[in-house]
PDB file of C-alpha atoms and ligand atoms in Angstrom:
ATOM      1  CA  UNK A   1       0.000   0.000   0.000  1.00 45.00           C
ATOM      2  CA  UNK A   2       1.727   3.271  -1.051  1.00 46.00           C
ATOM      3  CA  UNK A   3       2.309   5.985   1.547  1.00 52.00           C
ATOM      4  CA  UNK A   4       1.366   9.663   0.871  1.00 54.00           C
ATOM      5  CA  UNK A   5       4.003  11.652   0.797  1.00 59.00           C
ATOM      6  CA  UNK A   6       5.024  12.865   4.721  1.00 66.00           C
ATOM      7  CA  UNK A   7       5.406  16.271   5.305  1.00 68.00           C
ATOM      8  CA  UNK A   8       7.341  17.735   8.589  1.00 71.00           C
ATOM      9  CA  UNK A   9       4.851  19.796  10.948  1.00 72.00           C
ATOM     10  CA  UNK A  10       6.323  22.601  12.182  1.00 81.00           C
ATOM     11  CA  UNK A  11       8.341  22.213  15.166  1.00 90.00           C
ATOM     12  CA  UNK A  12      11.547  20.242  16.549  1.00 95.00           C
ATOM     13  CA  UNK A  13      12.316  17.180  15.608  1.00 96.00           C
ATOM     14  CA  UNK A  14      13.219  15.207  18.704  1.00 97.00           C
ATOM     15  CA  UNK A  15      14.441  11.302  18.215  1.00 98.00           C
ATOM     16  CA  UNK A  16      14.704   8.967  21.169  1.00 98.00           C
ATOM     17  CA  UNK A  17      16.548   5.681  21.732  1.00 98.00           C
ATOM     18  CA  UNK A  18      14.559   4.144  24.115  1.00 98.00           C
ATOM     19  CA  UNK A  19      16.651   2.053  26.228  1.00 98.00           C
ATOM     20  CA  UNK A  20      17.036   0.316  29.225  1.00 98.00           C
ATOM     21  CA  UNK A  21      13.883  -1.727  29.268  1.00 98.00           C
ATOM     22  CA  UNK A  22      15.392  -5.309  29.874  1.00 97.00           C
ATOM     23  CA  UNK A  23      17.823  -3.805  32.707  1.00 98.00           C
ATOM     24  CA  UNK A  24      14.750  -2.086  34.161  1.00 98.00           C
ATOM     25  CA  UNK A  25      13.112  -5.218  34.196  1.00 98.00           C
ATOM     26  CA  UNK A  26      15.627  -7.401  35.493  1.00 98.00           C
ATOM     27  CA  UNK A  27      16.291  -5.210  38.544  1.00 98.00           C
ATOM     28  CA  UNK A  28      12.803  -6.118  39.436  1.00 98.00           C
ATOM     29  CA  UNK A  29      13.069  -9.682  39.270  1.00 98.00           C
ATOM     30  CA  UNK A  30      10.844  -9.741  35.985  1.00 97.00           C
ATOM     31  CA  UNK A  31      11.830 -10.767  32.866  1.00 96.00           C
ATOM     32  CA  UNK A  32      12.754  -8.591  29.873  1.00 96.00           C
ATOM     33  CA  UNK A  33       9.844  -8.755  28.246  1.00 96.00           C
ATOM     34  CA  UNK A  34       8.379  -6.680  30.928  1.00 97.00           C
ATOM     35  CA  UNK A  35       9.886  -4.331  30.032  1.00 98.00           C
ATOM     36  CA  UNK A  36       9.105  -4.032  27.371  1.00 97.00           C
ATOM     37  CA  UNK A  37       5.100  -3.646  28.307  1.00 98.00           C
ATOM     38  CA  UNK A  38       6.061  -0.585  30.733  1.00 98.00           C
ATOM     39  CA  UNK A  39       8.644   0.542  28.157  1.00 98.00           C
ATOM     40  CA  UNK A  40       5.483   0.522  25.060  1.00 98.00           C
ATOM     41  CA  UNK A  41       3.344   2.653  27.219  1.00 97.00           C
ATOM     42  CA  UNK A  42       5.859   5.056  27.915  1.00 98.00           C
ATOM     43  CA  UNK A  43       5.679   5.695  24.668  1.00 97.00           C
ATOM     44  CA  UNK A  44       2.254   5.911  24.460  1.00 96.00           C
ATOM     45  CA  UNK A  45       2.982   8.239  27.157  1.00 96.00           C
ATOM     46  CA  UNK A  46       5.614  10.437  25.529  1.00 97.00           C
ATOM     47  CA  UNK A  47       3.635  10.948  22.266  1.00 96.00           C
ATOM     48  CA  UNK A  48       1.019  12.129  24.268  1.00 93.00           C
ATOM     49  CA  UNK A  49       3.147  15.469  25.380  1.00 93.00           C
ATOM     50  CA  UNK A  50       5.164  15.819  23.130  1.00 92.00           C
ATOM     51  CA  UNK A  51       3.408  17.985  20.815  1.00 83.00           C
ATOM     52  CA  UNK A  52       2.649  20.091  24.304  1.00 89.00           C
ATOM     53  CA  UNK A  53       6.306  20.870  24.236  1.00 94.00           C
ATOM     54  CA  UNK A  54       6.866  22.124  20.823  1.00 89.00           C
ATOM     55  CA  UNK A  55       7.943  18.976  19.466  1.00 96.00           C
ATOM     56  CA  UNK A  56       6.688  18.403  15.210  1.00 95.00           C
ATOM     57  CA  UNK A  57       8.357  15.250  14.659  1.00 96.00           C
ATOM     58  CA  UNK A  58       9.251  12.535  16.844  1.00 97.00           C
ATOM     59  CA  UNK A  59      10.882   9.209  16.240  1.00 98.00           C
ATOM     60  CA  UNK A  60      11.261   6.297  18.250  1.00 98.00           C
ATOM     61  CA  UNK A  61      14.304   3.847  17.840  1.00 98.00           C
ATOM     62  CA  UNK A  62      11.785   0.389  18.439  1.00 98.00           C
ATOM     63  CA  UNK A  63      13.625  -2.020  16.583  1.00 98.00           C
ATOM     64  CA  UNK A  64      17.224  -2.013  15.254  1.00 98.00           C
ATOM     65  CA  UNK A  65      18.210  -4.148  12.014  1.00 97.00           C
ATOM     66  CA  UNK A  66      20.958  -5.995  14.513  1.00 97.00           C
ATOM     67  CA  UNK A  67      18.205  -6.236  17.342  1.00 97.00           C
ATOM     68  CA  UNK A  68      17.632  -9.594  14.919  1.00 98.00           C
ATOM     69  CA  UNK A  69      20.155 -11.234  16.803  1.00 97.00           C
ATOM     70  CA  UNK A  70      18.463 -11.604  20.167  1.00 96.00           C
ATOM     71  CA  UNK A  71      16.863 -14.675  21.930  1.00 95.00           C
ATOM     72  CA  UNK A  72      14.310 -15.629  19.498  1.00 96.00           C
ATOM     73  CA  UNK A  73      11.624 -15.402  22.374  1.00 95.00           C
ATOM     74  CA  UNK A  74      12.091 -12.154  23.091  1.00 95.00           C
ATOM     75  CA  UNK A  75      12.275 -10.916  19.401  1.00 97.00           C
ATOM     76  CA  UNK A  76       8.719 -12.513  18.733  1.00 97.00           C
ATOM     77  CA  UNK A  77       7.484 -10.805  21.977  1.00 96.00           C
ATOM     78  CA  UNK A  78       8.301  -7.346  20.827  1.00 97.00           C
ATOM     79  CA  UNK A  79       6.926  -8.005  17.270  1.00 98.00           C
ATOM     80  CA  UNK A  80       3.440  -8.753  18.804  1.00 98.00           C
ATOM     81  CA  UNK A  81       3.994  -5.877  21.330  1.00 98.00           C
ATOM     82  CA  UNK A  82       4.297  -3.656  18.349  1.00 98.00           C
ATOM     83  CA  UNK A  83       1.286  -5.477  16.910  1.00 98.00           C
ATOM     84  CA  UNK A  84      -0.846  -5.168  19.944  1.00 98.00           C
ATOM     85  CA  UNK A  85       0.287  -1.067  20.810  1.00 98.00           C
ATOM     86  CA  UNK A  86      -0.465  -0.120  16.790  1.00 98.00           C
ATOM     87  CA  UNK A  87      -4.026  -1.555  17.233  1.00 98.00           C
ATOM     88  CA  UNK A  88      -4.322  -0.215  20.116  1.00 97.00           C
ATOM     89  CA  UNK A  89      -3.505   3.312  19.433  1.00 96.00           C
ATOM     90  CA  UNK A  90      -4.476   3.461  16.175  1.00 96.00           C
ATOM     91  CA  UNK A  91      -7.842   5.699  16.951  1.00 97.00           C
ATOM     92  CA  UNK A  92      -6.485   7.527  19.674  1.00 96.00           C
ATOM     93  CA  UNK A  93      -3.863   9.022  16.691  1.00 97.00           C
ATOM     94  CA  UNK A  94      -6.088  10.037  14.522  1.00 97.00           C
ATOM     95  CA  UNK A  95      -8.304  11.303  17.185  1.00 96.00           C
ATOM     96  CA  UNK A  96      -5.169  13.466  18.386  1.00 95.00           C
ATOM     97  CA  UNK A  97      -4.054  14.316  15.015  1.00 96.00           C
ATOM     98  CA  UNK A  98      -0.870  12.385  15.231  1.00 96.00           C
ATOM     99  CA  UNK A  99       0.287  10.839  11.881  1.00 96.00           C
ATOM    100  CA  UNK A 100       2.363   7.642  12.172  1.00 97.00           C
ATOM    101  CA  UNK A 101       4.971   6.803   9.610  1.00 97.00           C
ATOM    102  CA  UNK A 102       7.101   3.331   9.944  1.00 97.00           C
ATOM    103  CA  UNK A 103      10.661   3.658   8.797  1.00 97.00           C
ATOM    104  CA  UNK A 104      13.060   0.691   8.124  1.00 96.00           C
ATOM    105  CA  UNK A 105      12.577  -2.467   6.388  1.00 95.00           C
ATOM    106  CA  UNK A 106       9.772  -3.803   5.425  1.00 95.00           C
ATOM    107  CA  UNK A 107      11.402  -7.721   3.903  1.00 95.00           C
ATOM    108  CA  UNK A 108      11.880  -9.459   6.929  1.00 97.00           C
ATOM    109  CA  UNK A 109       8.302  -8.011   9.585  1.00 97.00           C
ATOM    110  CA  UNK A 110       6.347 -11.077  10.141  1.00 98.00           C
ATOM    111  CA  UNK A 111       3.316 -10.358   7.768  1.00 98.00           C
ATOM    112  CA  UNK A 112       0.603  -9.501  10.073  1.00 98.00           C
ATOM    113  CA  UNK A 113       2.809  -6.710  11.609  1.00 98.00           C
ATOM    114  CA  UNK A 114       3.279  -5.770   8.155  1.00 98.00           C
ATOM    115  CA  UNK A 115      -0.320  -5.014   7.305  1.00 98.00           C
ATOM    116  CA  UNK A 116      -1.075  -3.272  10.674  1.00 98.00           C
ATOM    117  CA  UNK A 117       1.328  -0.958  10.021  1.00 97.00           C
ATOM    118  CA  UNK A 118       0.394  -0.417   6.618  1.00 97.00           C
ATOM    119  CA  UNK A 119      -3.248   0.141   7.850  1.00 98.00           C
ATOM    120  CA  UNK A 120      -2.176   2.569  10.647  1.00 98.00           C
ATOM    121  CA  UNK A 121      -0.339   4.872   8.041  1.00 97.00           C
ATOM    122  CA  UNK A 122      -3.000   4.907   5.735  1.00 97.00           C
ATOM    123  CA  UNK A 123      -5.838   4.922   8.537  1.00 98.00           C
ATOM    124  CA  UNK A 124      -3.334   8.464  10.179  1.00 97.00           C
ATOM    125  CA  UNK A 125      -2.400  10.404   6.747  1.00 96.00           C
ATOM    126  CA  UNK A 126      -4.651  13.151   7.518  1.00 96.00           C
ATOM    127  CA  UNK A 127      -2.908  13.866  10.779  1.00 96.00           C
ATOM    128  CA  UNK A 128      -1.294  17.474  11.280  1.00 94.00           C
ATOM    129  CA  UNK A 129      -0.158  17.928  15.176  1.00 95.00           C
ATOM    130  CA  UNK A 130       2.746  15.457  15.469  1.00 96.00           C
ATOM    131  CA  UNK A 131       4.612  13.208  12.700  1.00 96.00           C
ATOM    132  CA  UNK A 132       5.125  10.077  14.940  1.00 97.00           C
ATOM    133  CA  UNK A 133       8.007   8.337  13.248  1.00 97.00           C
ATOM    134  CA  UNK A 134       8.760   4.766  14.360  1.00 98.00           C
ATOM    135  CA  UNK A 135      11.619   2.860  13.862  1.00 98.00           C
ATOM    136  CA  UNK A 136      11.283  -0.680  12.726  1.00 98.00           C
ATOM    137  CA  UNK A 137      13.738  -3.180  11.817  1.00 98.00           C
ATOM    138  CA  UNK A 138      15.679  -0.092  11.020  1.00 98.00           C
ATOM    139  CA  UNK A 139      19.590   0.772  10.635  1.00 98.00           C
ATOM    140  CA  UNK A 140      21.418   3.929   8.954  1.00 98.00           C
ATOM    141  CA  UNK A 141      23.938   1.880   7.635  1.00 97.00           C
ATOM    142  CA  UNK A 142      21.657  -0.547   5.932  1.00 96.00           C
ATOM    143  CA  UNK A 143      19.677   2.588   4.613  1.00 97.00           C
ATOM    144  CA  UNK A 144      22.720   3.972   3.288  1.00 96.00           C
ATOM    145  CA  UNK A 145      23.669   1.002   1.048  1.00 96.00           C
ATOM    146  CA  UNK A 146      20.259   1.362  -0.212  1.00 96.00           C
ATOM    147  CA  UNK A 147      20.293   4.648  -1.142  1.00 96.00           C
ATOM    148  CA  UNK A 148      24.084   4.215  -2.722  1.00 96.00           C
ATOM    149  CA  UNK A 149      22.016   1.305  -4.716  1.00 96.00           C
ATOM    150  CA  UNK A 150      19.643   3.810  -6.198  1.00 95.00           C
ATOM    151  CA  UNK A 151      21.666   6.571  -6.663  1.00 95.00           C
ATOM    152  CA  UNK A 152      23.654   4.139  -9.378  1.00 94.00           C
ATOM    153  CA  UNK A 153      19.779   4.117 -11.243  1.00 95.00           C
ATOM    154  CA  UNK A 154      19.066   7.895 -11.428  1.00 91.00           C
ATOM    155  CA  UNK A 155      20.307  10.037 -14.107  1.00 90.00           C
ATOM    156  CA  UNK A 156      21.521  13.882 -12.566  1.00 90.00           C
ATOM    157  CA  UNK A 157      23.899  15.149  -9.742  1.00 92.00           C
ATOM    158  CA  UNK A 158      23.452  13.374  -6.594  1.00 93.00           C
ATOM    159  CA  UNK A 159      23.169  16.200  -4.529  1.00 94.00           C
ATOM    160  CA  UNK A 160      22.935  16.539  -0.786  1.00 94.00           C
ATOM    161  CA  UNK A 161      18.550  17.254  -1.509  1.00 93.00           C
ATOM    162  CA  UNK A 162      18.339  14.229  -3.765  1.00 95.00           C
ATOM    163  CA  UNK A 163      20.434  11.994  -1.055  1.00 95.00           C
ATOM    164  CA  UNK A 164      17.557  13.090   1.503  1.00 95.00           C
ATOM    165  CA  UNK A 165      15.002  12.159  -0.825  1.00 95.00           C
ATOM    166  CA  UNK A 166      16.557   8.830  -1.372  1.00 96.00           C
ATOM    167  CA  UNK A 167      16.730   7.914   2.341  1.00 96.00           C
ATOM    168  CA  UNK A 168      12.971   8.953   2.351  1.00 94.00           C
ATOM    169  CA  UNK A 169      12.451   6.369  -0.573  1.00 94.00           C
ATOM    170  CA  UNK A 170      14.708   3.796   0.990  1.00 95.00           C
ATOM    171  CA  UNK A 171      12.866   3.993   4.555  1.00 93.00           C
ATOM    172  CA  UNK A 172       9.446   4.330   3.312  1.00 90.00           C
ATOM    173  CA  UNK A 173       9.059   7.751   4.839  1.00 86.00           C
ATOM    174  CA  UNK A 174       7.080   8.771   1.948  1.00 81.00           C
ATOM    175  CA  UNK A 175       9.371  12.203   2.256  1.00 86.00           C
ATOM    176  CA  UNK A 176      12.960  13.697   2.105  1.00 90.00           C
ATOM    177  CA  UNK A 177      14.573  12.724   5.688  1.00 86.00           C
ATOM    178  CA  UNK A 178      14.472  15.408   8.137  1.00 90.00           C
ATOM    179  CA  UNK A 179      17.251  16.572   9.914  1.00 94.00           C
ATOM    180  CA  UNK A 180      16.880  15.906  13.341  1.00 97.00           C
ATOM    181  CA  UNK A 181      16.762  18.663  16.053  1.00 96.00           C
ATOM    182  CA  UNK A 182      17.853  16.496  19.799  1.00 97.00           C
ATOM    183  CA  UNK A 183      18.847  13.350  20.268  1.00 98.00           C
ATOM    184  CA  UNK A 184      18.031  11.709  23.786  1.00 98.00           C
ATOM    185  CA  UNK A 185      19.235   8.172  24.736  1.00 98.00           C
ATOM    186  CA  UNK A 186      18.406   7.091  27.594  1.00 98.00           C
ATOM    187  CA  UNK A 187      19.718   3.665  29.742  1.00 98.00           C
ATOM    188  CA  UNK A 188      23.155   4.915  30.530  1.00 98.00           C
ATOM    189  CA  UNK A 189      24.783   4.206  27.259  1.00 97.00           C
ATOM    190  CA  UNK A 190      26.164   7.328  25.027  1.00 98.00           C
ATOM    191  CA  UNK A 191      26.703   6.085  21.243  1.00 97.00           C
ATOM    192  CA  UNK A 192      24.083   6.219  18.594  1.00 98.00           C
ATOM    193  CA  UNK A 193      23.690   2.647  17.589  1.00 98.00           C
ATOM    194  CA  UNK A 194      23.021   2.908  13.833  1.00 98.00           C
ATOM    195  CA  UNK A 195      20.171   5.590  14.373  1.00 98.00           C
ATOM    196  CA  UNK A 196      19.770   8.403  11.765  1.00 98.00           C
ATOM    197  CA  UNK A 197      23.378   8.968  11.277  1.00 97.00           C
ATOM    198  CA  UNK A 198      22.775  11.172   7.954  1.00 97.00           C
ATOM    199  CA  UNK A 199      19.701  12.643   9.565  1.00 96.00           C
ATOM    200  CA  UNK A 200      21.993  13.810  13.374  1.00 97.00           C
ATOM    201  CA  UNK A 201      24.710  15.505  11.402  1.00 96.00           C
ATOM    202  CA  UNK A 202      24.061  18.683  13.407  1.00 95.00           C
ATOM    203  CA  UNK A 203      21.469  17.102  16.012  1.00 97.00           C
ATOM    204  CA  UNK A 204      22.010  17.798  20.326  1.00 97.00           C
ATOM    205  CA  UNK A 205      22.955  15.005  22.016  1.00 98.00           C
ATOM    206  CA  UNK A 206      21.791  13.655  25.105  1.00 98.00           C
ATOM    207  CA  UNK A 207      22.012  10.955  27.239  1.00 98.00           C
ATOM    208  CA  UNK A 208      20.985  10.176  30.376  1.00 98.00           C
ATOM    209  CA  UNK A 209      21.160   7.559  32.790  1.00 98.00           C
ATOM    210  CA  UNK A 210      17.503   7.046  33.207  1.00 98.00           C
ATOM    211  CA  UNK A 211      16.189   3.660  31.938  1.00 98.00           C
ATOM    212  CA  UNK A 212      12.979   4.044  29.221  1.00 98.00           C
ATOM    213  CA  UNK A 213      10.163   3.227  31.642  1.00 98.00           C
ATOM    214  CA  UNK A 214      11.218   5.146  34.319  1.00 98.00           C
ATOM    215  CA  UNK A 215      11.615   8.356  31.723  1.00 98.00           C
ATOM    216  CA  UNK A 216       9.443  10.989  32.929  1.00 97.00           C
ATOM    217  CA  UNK A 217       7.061  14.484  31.148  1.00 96.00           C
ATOM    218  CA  UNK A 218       9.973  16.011  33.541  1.00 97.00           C
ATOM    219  CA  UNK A 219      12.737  14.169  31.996  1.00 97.00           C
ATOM    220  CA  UNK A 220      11.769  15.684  28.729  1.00 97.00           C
ATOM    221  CA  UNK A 221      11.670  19.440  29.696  1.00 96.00           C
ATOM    222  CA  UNK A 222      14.941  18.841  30.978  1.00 96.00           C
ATOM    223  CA  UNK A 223      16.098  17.883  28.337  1.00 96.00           C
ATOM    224  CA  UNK A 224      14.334  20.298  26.325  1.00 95.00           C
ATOM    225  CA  UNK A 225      15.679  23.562  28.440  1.00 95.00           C
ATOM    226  CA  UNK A 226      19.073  21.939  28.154  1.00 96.00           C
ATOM    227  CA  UNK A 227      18.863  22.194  24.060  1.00 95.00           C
ATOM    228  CA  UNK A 228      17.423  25.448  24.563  1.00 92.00           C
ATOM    229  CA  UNK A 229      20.460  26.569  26.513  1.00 92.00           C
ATOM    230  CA  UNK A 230      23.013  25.112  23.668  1.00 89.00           C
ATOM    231  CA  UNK A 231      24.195  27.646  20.908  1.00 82.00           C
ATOM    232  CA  UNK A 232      23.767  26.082  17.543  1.00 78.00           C
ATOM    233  CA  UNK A 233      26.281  26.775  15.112  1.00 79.00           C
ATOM    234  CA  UNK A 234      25.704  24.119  12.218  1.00 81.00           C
ATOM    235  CA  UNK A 235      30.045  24.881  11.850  1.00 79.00           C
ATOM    236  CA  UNK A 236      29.747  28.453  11.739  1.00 81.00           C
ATOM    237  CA  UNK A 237      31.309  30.735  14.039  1.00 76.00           C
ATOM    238  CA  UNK A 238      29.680  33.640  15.957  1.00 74.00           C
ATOM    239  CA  UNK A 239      30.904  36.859  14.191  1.00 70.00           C
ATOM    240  CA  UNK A 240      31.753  39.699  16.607  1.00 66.00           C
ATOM    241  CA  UNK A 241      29.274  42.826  16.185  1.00 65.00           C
ATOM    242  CA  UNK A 242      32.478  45.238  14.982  1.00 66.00           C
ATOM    243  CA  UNK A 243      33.790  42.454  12.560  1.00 66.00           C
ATOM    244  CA  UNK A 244      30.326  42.229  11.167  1.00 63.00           C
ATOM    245  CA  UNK A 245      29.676  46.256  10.486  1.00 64.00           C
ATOM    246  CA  UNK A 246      33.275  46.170   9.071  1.00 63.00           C
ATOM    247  CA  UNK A 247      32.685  43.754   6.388  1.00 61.00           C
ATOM    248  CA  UNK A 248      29.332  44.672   5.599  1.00 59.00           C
TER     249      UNK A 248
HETATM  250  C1  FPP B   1      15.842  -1.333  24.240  1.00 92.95           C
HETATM  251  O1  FPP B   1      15.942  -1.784  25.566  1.00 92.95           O
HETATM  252  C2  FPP B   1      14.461  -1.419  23.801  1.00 92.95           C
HETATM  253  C3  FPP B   1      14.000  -2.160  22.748  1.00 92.95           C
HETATM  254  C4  FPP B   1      14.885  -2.965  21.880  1.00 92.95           C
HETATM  255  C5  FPP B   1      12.557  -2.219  22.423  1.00 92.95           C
HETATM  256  C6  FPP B   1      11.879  -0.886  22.521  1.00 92.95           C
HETATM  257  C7  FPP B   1      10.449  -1.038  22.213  1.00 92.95           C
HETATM  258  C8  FPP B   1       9.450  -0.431  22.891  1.00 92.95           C
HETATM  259  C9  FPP B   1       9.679   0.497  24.014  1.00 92.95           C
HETATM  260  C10 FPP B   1       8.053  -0.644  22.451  1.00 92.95           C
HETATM  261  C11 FPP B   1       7.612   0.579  21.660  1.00 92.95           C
HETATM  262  C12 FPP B   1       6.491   0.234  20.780  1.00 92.95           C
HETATM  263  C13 FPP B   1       6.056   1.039  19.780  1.00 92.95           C
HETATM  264  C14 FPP B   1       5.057   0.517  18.819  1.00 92.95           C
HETATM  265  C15 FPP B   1       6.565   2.421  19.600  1.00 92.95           C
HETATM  266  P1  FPP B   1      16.835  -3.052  25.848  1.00 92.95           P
HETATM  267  O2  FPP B   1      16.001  -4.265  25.778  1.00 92.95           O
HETATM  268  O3  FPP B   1      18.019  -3.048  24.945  1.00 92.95           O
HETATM  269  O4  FPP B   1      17.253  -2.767  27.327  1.00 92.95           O
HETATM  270  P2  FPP B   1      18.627  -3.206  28.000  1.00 92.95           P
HETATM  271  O5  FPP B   1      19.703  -2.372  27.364  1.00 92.95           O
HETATM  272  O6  FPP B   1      18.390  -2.824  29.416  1.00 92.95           O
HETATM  273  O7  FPP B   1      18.801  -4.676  27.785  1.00 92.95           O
END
């Protein structure tokens, strides 16, 4: 089922690797997969405010292309957790005006999966408050090697535009990539796992120690003032006030 083309609400795009979960749950006594459960409805949780904090475009890191390698059990849990939370939230998105867009690839879901998350982006097209981008058997690098792939097909310069619009093709994003705004990790660990490399080339990082179900609305502002507080500078440098009347 073809996508309609996504396009970026205003706002900042925040992108979260949502970690910790099995940790959580073992510190508990409870196996990983319960973590899991608290770690979906945080989610839930998160897309729910997010929009209330200036956020456009949001995605979640749910399933990495190397998370393959895990304990069979636990990698069918999470596909029927993602199952089970799409359905589930389904109406509440397009009640809320959140549009859901599934990025990653699409050859190896278990088929069922694959047609609920077809469904939910055709069922949330119309939504305009909050492009909810999730993450799905996803990895930059693999991306990349797709994109180099179809670059090789097109006639024209392969510019920095058309290499956005590529990675939109080659994630089924229906759009050019966005660059994204903050990066928060949370569960301790600061790297970037094969998220969004092409899309973080100027994106805040931050990381924090808290593990995903325990992340808090007030974890969020936090992290929210503390990219408010950073200077952006996308390479430049700040031009004294003299230097600038001089050479204008
Ligand atoms: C990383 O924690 C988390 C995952 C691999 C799964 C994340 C998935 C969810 C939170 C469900 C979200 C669902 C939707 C549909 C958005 P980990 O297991 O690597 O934790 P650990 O580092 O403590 O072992």
């Amino acid at each position: 089922m073809p996508t309609l083309p996504a396009t970026t609400p205003p706002g900042l795009h925040l992108a979260i690797i949502m970690d910790g979960n099995g940790r959580w749950a073992s510190a508990r006594g409870r196996p990983r997969a319960a973590g899991h459960v608290v770690g979906a409805r945080k989610a839930r949780e998160m897309v729910e405010v997010a929009s209330n904090h200036g956020i456009g475009t949001m995605t979640l890191y749910a399933f990495s292309a190397d998370n393959w390698a895990r304990p069979r059990r636990e990698v069918v849990t999470l596909m029927r957790l993602f199952r089970r939370t799409i359905l589930a939230e389904q109406e509440r998105c397009i009640a809320t005006g959140v549009r859901l867009i599934f990025i990653g690839r699409r050859d190896r879901l278990p088929r069922e999966l694959l047609h609920t998350i077809e469904a939910a982006e055709a069922a949330t097209a119309g939504g305009k408050r909050l492009l909810l981008r999730v993450a799905l058997d996803y990895g930059a690098r693999d991306t990349i090697e797709r994109v180099i792939a179809m670059a090789r097909t097109i006639d024209g310069p392969v510019t920095r535009d058309k290499v956005a619009e590529l990675i939109g093709r080659a994630d089924h994003s229906g759009g050019a990539a966005p660059d994204v705004d903050l990066l928060v990790r949370t569960g301790g660990e600061q790297r970037l796992s094969d998220f969004l490399l092409w899309e973080c080339a100027y994106a805040e990082l931050i990381f924090t120690r808290r593990m995903w179900p325990d992340f808090s609305e007030d974890d969020l502002v936090q992290a929210l003032k503390e990219f408010h507080s950073r200077h952006r500078r996308f390479g430049a440098i700040d031009e004294p006030a003299e230097e600038r009347a001089r050479t204008a």
